[in-house]
Coordinates of C-alpha atoms in Angstrom, one line a residue:
M1 CA 149.1 125.7 77.9
I2 CA 146.2 124.7 80.2
S3 CA 143.1 123.4 78.5
N4 CA 140.1 121.4 79.7
K5 CA 139.2 118.2 77.8
L6 CA 135.7 118.3 79.2
K7 CA 135.0 121.4 77.2
S8 CA 136.1 119.6 74.0
I9 CA 133.8 116.7 74.8
W10 CA 130.9 119.0 75.3
A11 CA 131.7 120.9 72.1
E12 CA 131.3 117.6 70.3
K13 CA 127.8 117.2 71.9
R14 CA 128.9 114.2 73.9
P15 CA 128.2 113.6 77.6
V16 CA 130.8 113.3 80.3
L17 CA 131.3 110.2 82.5
N18 CA 132.7 111.3 85.9
G19 CA 134.3 109.0 88.5
W20 CA 134.3 109.7 92.3
L21 CA 137.1 109.2 94.9
S22 CA 136.3 109.1 98.6
I23 CA 139.3 107.0 99.7
G24 CA 142.4 109.0 100.5
N25 CA 145.0 106.9 98.6
P26 CA 147.0 107.6 95.5
F27 CA 147.0 104.0 94.4
T28 CA 143.2 103.9 94.5
A29 CA 143.1 107.2 92.5
E30 CA 145.5 105.7 89.9
I31 CA 143.4 102.6 89.6
M32 CA 140.2 104.5 89.1
A33 CA 141.8 107.0 86.6
E34 CA 142.9 104.1 84.4
Q35 CA 139.4 102.7 83.9
G36 CA 138.2 105.1 81.1
Y37 CA 136.4 107.9 82.9
D38 CA 136.4 111.3 81.3
S39 CA 137.0 113.0 84.6
I40 CA 137.6 112.0 88.2
T41 CA 136.4 114.0 91.2
I42 CA 138.1 113.9 94.6
D43 CA 135.5 114.3 97.4
I44 CA 137.2 116.5 100.0
Q45 CA 133.8 117.2 101.6
H46 CA 132.7 113.8 102.6
G47 CA 135.6 111.6 101.6
A48 CA 138.0 110.0 104.1
L49 CA 140.7 112.4 103.1
D50 CA 142.0 116.0 103.3
Y51 CA 144.2 118.3 101.2
S52 CA 147.4 116.4 102.1
S53 CA 145.8 113.3 100.6
C54 CA 144.3 115.2 97.7
L55 CA 147.5 116.5 96.1
P56 CA 149.3 113.1 95.7
M57 CA 146.0 111.7 94.3
F58 CA 146.1 114.3 91.6
Q59 CA 149.7 113.4 90.9
A60 CA 148.8 109.7 90.6
M61 CA 146.0 110.4 88.1
R62 CA 148.2 112.6 85.9
G63 CA 149.5 109.7 83.6
S64 CA 146.0 108.6 82.6
G65 CA 145.0 112.0 81.0
V66 CA 141.7 112.0 83.0
V67 CA 140.4 115.5 83.9
P68 CA 140.9 116.0 87.7
M69 CA 138.3 117.8 89.7
A70 CA 137.4 118.2 93.4
R71 CA 134.4 118.7 95.6
V72 CA 135.4 121.1 98.3
P73 CA 133.9 121.0 101.8
W74 CA 132.3 124.4 101.6
R75 CA 132.2 127.8 99.9
E76 CA 135.5 128.8 101.4
P77 CA 138.2 130.5 99.3
G78 CA 141.2 128.9 100.9
I79 CA 140.4 125.3 100.1
I80 CA 139.0 126.2 96.6
M81 CA 142.2 128.0 95.6
K82 CA 144.5 125.3 97.1
A83 CA 142.6 122.6 95.2
L84 CA 143.0 124.6 92.0
D85 CA 146.7 125.2 92.7
A86 CA 147.1 121.5 93.2
G87 CA 145.7 120.9 89.7
A88 CA 142.0 120.6 89.9
M89 CA 140.3 121.6 86.5
G90 CA 136.9 121.9 88.1
I91 CA 135.4 122.6 91.5
I92 CA 132.1 121.3 92.8
C93 CA 130.9 123.5 95.6
P94 CA 128.1 122.3 98.0
M95 CA 125.1 124.1 99.4
I96 CA 124.7 127.1 97.1
N97 CA 121.5 128.7 98.1
T98 CA 121.5 132.2 96.6
P99 CA 122.8 133.9 93.5
E100 CA 125.0 136.0 95.8
E101 CA 126.6 132.7 97.1
A102 CA 127.0 131.5 93.5
A103 CA 128.7 134.7 92.5
E104 CA 131.1 134.6 95.4
F105 CA 132.0 131.0 94.6
V106 CA 132.7 131.9 91.0
S107 CA 134.9 134.8 92.1
F108 CA 137.1 132.4 94.1
M109 CA 137.7 130.4 90.8
R110 CA 138.8 133.3 88.6
Y111 CA 141.9 135.6 88.6
P112 CA 141.3 139.4 88.5
P113 CA 139.6 141.1 86.9
Q114 CA 137.0 138.3 86.6
G115 CA 137.4 137.3 90.2
Q116 CA 139.5 137.3 93.3
R117 CA 141.6 134.2 93.1
S118 CA 145.2 134.6 94.4
F119 CA 148.0 133.6 92.0
G120 CA 150.3 130.8 93.1
P121 CA 149.6 127.6 91.0
T122 CA 152.6 125.8 92.5
R123 CA 151.8 122.2 91.4
A124 CA 149.4 123.1 88.6
N125 CA 152.2 125.1 86.9
V126 CA 154.3 122.0 86.7
A127 CA 151.5 119.6 85.8
Y128 CA 150.2 121.7 82.9
G129 CA 153.6 123.0 81.6
G130 CA 152.7 126.5 82.4
Y131 CA 149.7 128.2 84.0
D132 CA 148.4 131.7 83.4
L133 CA 145.3 133.8 83.2
T134 CA 143.9 131.5 80.5
A135 CA 142.8 129.3 83.4
N136 CA 139.9 131.7 83.8
N137 CA 138.3 130.3 80.7
E138 CA 139.2 126.6 81.3
L139 CA 138.3 125.9 84.9
L140 CA 134.8 124.6 85.7
A141 CA 132.7 126.1 88.5
L142 CA 129.9 123.7 89.4
A143 CA 127.4 124.7 92.1
M144 CA 125.4 122.2 94.1
I145 CA 121.8 123.0 94.8
E146 CA 120.7 120.9 97.7
T147 CA 118.0 122.8 99.7
Q148 CA 114.6 124.3 99.3
A149 CA 116.2 127.7 99.4
G150 CA 118.4 126.7 96.5
M151 CA 115.4 125.6 94.6
D152 CA 113.6 128.8 95.3
N153 CA 116.5 130.7 93.9
L154 CA 117.3 128.2 91.1
D155 CA 116.7 130.5 88.1
K156 CA 118.8 133.3 89.5
I157 CA 121.6 130.9 90.5
A158 CA 121.6 129.3 87.1
A159 CA 121.9 132.8 85.5
T160 CA 125.1 133.7 87.6
P161 CA 127.8 135.0 85.2
G162 CA 130.8 132.7 85.1
L163 CA 128.9 129.7 86.6
D164 CA 129.6 126.7 84.3
G165 CA 127.0 124.3 85.6
I166 CA 124.9 122.9 88.4
Y167 CA 125.8 119.5 90.1
V168 CA 122.8 117.7 91.5
G169 CA 123.4 115.6 94.7
P170 CA 120.1 113.7 95.0
A171 CA 120.6 112.6 98.6
D172 CA 120.9 116.2 100.1
L173 CA 118.4 117.5 97.5
T174 CA 115.9 115.0 98.8
L175 CA 116.6 115.9 102.4
G176 CA 116.5 119.6 101.7
T177 CA 113.2 119.7 99.8
Q178 CA 111.2 116.9 101.4
N179 CA 111.5 117.8 105.1
G180 CA 112.7 114.4 106.1
R181 CA 109.7 112.6 104.5
L182 CA 112.0 110.7 102.2
A183 CA 115.2 108.9 103.0
P184 CA 118.4 110.2 101.3
G185 CA 119.8 108.3 98.5
F186 CA 120.7 108.3 94.8
D187 CA 118.6 107.3 91.7
R188 CA 115.3 108.8 92.8
E189 CA 112.2 107.2 91.5
E190 CA 109.6 109.4 93.3
D191 CA 107.6 111.6 90.9
E192 CA 108.2 114.7 92.9
M193 CA 112.0 114.1 93.0
I194 CA 112.3 113.4 89.3
A195 CA 110.3 116.6 88.7
T196 CA 112.7 118.5 90.9
I197 CA 115.8 117.1 89.2
K198 CA 114.3 117.8 85.8
R199 CA 113.5 121.4 86.9
I200 CA 117.2 121.9 87.6
L201 CA 118.0 120.4 84.2
D202 CA 115.6 122.8 82.5
A203 CA 117.1 125.8 84.3
C204 CA 120.6 124.8 83.2
K205 CA 119.4 124.5 79.6
E206 CA 117.7 127.8 79.7
N207 CA 120.8 129.6 80.9
G208 CA 123.3 127.7 78.7
I209 CA 125.2 126.0 81.5
K210 CA 125.9 122.3 82.1
A211 CA 123.6 120.0 84.1
C212 CA 125.4 117.3 86.1
L213 CA 123.9 114.4 88.2
H214 CA 125.3 112.1 90.8
C215 CA 124.0 108.6 90.1
G216 CA 124.3 105.2 91.8
T217 CA 124.1 102.9 88.8
P218 CA 124.9 103.1 85.1
E219 CA 121.3 102.4 84.2
Y220 CA 120.1 105.5 86.0
A221 CA 122.9 107.5 84.6
A222 CA 121.9 106.4 81.1
R223 CA 118.3 107.6 81.8
A224 CA 119.7 111.0 82.9
I225 CA 121.7 111.3 79.7
K226 CA 118.6 110.7 77.7
W227 CA 116.8 113.4 79.8
G228 CA 119.6 115.8 78.7
F229 CA 122.2 115.8 81.5
D230 CA 125.7 116.7 80.3
L231 CA 127.6 114.9 83.0
T232 CA 126.8 111.9 85.2
T233 CA 128.8 110.4 88.0
V234 CA 128.3 106.7 88.6
S235 CA 128.9 105.5 92.1
G236 CA 132.4 105.9 93.5
D237 CA 135.5 104.0 94.7
S238 CA 134.2 103.0 98.1
R239 CA 130.8 101.8 96.9
L240 CA 132.4 100.0 93.9
L241 CA 134.9 98.3 96.1
A242 CA 132.2 97.1 98.5
A243 CA 129.9 95.9 95.7
A244 CA 132.7 94.0 93.9
A245 CA 133.9 92.4 97.2
S246 CA 130.4 91.5 98.2
A247 CA 129.7 89.9 94.8
S248 CA 132.9 87.9 95.0
V249 CA 132.2 86.6 98.5
N250 CA 128.6 85.7 97.7
S251 CA 129.7 83.9 94.5
W252 CA 132.3 81.9 96.5
R253 CA 129.7 80.9 99.1
E254 CA 127.2 79.8 96.4
L255 CA 129.8 77.8 94.5
T256 CA 131.1 76.1 97.6
G257 CA 127.8 75.5 99.2
L258 CA 128.9 77.3 102.4
S259 CA 126.9 80.1 103.9
G260 CA 127.1 82.7 106.6
K261 CA 129.8 85.3 107.3
S262 CA 133.1 84.5 108.9
S263 CA 133.4 85.6 112.5
K264 CA 135.2 88.9 113.0
N265 CA 137.1 90.2 116.0
R266 CA 136.0 93.7 116.3
G267 CA 137.7 94.4 119.6
Y268 CA 140.3 97.1 120.0

């Protein structure tokens, strides 16, 4: 029956390494899933993909045993329930600003009487060899706090019954709390942003839920684990592809003594 490996990892007091998919392609998903991540999240919010891409990506990841998750575009029941029915074991929901929004999000994740999720796990039933109300206890509901309003309501959000954790997206958190004073980005080094991130961590610990952080580099993710974060995401498919390609090109140019970029025809 359905069970979530991330809960077993956390029960052993180990942190989770999460991968990130923004390219809507099953082969890319399969490649990433085979690299040793504990979980992989498909980014339906900002990724170059939609639900029709998401489902075959879940299928492609199945053989690796990695835990599949999704970040949905918004706190909207239809896409949350469809992602779960497609096989997502966790949902990251953006822009949670109040405890009422957090409670509503949680309700979309659970079958009655705990919530209002509609029953119809078409693909999930096949992928997990059966699917029933035990899913209520296995699926992870992770809320993103990204605004000043969310920070103002942090303690109440973290205390929401049924919420499993808070997922920190540093780019929007910076935009949402600094009034445009700081540029968006990962791996914050400003004292005020580190303090904000650690405040979210403390609220999670005080309420017995998981603290999750999106990072740009393994080095920063390791720092976050030492702070006490339970899950870190390190970069993602599009950024990793760009970085590896750039490193390869630069190495070739250094080794051959040739410099400059090749001309490109950008006409249409």
